[in-house]
């Protein structure tokens, strides 16, 4: 079978677990909060450990690793073949090369689906949402996390982290402002495909932790610390403000 290809070359990498790469920085930055939010949400929605979870856009398997550690039977898909291989080398789950717009699974075959930091990179978010809904069983849970589409997220994620030559630490075209999905638009998109959003929470750095986060950014820019170390110095938490990023979940309420 011909390999599916990824539009995002930054993700066509087989070194997701290399502490010096920005991809691993995403892991150390996101995982403490994301891993616990996603597993607690799955459990709260009745997805018991041992049940099947589909991770759409699984990348190097960071979230799959947290879910596997929590006892879930995880299947990941990703259009990047190097990412799929890297994930399989590091995580005891199954990974396949596929796109979210065309999931190679039967209707209703998963109790839960997770999709984290992916919908803002796909060609057709509506087609991916339709597929997520199709493979979920009725009443199943869909957990998502994304950057928001606000002026502040544009300043922080795009202008500071990607564009400004004095501050950038991420690949220049990693996020495209026009493809970011606001939390209200995500809610509408999910609803159109039979997924009713139950909760959306903001994700941010606490005010007291901002100096530590800025220091980590400076140290990373000066190459005093690795991406892995920088990510672990920035503490994310759930917050009322969704200005930068958000997490949440939906239930499949109709086919
Ligand atoms: C920012 S990474 C997130 C990886 C992983 N979900 C995580 O949070 O660690 C975005 C991922 O989306 C994948 N991706 C891009 N287009 C996709 C598509 N159409 N369907 C599924 N995944 C896609 C990329 O290959 C990449 O692995």
PDB file of N, CA and C and ligand atoms in Angstrom, residues 6 11 16 26 34 56-59 62 77-80 99-101 116-118 121-122, ligand 1:
ATOM      1  N   UNK A   6       2.255  13.521   4.788  1.00  0.00           N
ATOM      2  CA  UNK A   6       1.861  14.629   5.650  1.00  0.00           C
ATOM      3  C   UNK A   6       2.163  15.955   4.960  1.00  0.00           C
ATOM      4  N   UNK A  11       6.561  17.625  10.932  1.00  0.00           N
ATOM      5  CA  UNK A  11       6.181  16.418  11.664  1.00  0.00           C
ATOM      6  C   UNK A  11       6.748  15.149  11.027  1.00  0.00           C
ATOM      7  N   UNK A  16      11.059  12.253  17.465  1.00  0.00           N
ATOM      8  CA  UNK A  16      10.106  12.926  18.351  1.00  0.00           C
ATOM      9  C   UNK A  16      10.558  12.853  19.810  1.00  0.00           C
ATOM     10  N   UNK A  26       7.282  19.825  23.058  1.00  0.00           N
ATOM     11  CA  UNK A  26       5.815  19.792  23.106  1.00  0.00           C
ATOM     12  C   UNK A  26       5.371  18.750  24.136  1.00  0.00           C
ATOM     13  N   UNK A  34      -2.042  17.572  30.078  1.00  0.00           N
ATOM     14  CA  UNK A  34      -2.867  16.908  29.064  1.00  0.00           C
ATOM     15  C   UNK A  34      -3.124  15.446  29.395  1.00  0.00           C
ATOM     16  N   UNK A  56      -6.170  10.241  16.984  1.00  0.00           N
ATOM     17  CA  UNK A  56      -6.098  10.754  15.608  1.00  0.00           C
ATOM     18  C   UNK A  56      -4.974  11.785  15.519  1.00  0.00           C
ATOM     19  N   UNK A  57      -3.978  11.527  14.665  1.00  0.00           N
ATOM     20  CA  UNK A  57      -2.816  12.401  14.566  1.00  0.00           C
ATOM     21  C   UNK A  57      -1.888  12.142  15.740  1.00  0.00           C
ATOM     22  N   UNK A  58      -1.507  10.890  15.909  1.00  0.00           N
ATOM     23  CA  UNK A  58      -0.782  10.469  17.121  1.00  0.00           C
ATOM     24  C   UNK A  58       0.672  10.918  17.155  1.00  0.00           C
ATOM     25  N   UNK A  59       1.212  11.425  16.039  1.00  0.00           N
ATOM     26  CA  UNK A  59       2.589  11.909  16.014  1.00  0.00           C
ATOM     27  C   UNK A  59       3.551  10.860  16.534  1.00  0.00           C
ATOM     28  N   UNK A  62       3.165  10.605  22.009  1.00  0.00           N
ATOM     29  CA  UNK A  62       3.257  11.163  23.370  1.00  0.00           C
ATOM     30  C   UNK A  62       1.970  10.936  24.176  1.00  0.00           C
ATOM     31  N   UNK A  77      -3.193   6.853  14.636  1.00  0.00           N
ATOM     32  CA  UNK A  77      -2.984   6.994  13.181  1.00  0.00           C
ATOM     33  C   UNK A  77      -2.317   8.336  12.920  1.00  0.00           C
ATOM     34  N   UNK A  78      -1.474   8.378  11.899  1.00  0.00           N
ATOM     35  CA  UNK A  78      -0.823   9.637  11.538  1.00  0.00           C
ATOM     36  C   UNK A  78      -0.367   9.558  10.083  1.00  0.00           C
ATOM     37  N   UNK A  79      -0.464  10.689   9.333  1.00  0.00           N
ATOM     38  CA  UNK A  79       0.001  10.682   7.945  1.00  0.00           C
ATOM     39  C   UNK A  79       1.513  10.683   7.808  1.00  0.00           C
ATOM     40  N   UNK A  80       2.235  10.976   8.879  1.00  0.00           N
ATOM     41  CA  UNK A  80       3.700  10.989   8.793  1.00  0.00           C
ATOM     42  C   UNK A  80       4.244   9.592   9.104  1.00  0.00           C
ATOM     43  N   UNK A  99      -4.778   9.155   7.250  1.00  0.00           N
ATOM     44  CA  UNK A  99      -5.193  10.536   7.535  1.00  0.00           C
ATOM     45  C   UNK A  99      -6.534  10.530   8.264  1.00  0.00           C
ATOM     46  N   UNK A 100      -6.735  11.572   9.069  1.00  0.00           N
ATOM     47  CA  UNK A 100      -7.982  11.681   9.820  1.00  0.00           C
ATOM     48  C   UNK A 100      -9.191  11.815   8.910  1.00  0.00           C
ATOM     49  N   UNK A 101      -8.995  12.297   7.681  1.00  0.00           N
ATOM     50  CA  UNK A 101     -10.108  12.475   6.744  1.00  0.00           C
ATOM     51  C   UNK A 101     -10.620  11.146   6.198  1.00  0.00           C
ATOM     52  N   UNK A 116      -5.415  15.599  19.641  1.00  0.00           N
ATOM     53  CA  UNK A 116      -4.764  16.665  20.393  1.00  0.00           C
ATOM     54  C   UNK A 116      -3.748  17.401  19.533  1.00  0.00           C
ATOM     55  N   UNK A 117      -3.935  18.696  19.395  1.00  0.00           N
ATOM     56  CA  UNK A 117      -3.010  19.571  18.632  1.00  0.00           C
ATOM     57  C   UNK A 117      -2.929  19.118  17.170  1.00  0.00           C
ATOM     58  N   UNK A 118      -4.043  18.721  16.601  1.00  0.00           N
ATOM     59  CA  UNK A 118      -4.046  18.158  15.249  1.00  0.00           C
ATOM     60  C   UNK A 118      -4.997  18.900  14.309  1.00  0.00           C
ATOM     61  N   UNK A 121      -3.999  21.497  11.934  1.00  0.00           N
ATOM     62  CA  UNK A 121      -3.011  21.165  10.897  1.00  0.00           C
ATOM     63  C   UNK A 121      -3.627  20.401   9.725  1.00  0.00           C
ATOM     64  N   UNK A 122      -4.878  19.950   9.854  1.00  0.00           N
ATOM     65  CA  UNK A 122      -5.428  19.077   8.818  1.00  0.00           C
ATOM     66  C   UNK A 122      -5.961  19.885   7.638  1.00  0.00           C
TER      67      UNK A 122
HETATM   68  C1  LIG B   1       1.360  19.000  16.683  1.00  0.00           C
HETATM   69  S1  LIG B   1       1.427  17.338  16.167  1.00  0.00           S
HETATM   70  C2  LIG B   1       0.503  16.537  17.474  1.00  0.00           C
HETATM   71  C3  LIG B   1       0.882  15.104  17.668  1.00  0.00           C
HETATM   72  C4  LIG B   1       0.194  14.411  18.842  1.00  0.00           C
HETATM   73  N1  LIG B   1      -1.250  14.453  18.731  1.00  0.00           N
HETATM   74  C5  LIG B   1       0.613  15.021  20.143  1.00  0.00           C
HETATM   75  O1  LIG B   1      -0.114  15.877  20.645  1.00  0.00           O
HETATM   76  O2  LIG B   1       1.679  14.664  20.644  1.00  0.00           O
HETATM   77  C6  LIG B   1       0.257  17.309  14.824  1.00  0.00           C
HETATM   78  C7  LIG B   1       0.114  15.926  14.182  1.00  0.00           C
HETATM   79  O3  LIG B   1      -0.985  15.951  13.267  1.00  0.00           O
HETATM   80  C8  LIG B   1      -0.648  15.130  12.188  1.00  0.00           C
HETATM   81  N2  LIG B   1      -1.526  15.431  11.040  1.00  0.00           N
HETATM   82  C9  LIG B   1      -1.380  16.371  10.076  1.00  0.00           C
HETATM   83  N3  LIG B   1      -2.383  16.268   9.184  1.00  0.00           N
HETATM   84  C10 LIG B   1      -3.187  15.252   9.599  1.00  0.00           C
HETATM   85  C11 LIG B   1      -4.383  14.646   9.094  1.00  0.00           C
HETATM   86  N4  LIG B   1      -4.956  15.096   7.980  1.00  0.00           N
HETATM   87  N5  LIG B   1      -4.917  13.614   9.777  1.00  0.00           N
HETATM   88  C12 LIG B   1      -4.354  13.165  10.928  1.00  0.00           C
HETATM   89  N6  LIG B   1      -3.219  13.694  11.438  1.00  0.00           N
HETATM   90  C13 LIG B   1      -2.649  14.723  10.800  1.00  0.00           C
HETATM   91  C14 LIG B   1       0.833  15.448  11.943  1.00  0.00           C
HETATM   92  O4  LIG B   1       1.478  14.478  11.143  1.00  0.00           O
HETATM   93  C15 LIG B   1       1.349  15.502  13.366  1.00  0.00           C
HETATM   94  O5  LIG B   1       1.802  14.252  13.828  1.00  0.00           O
END
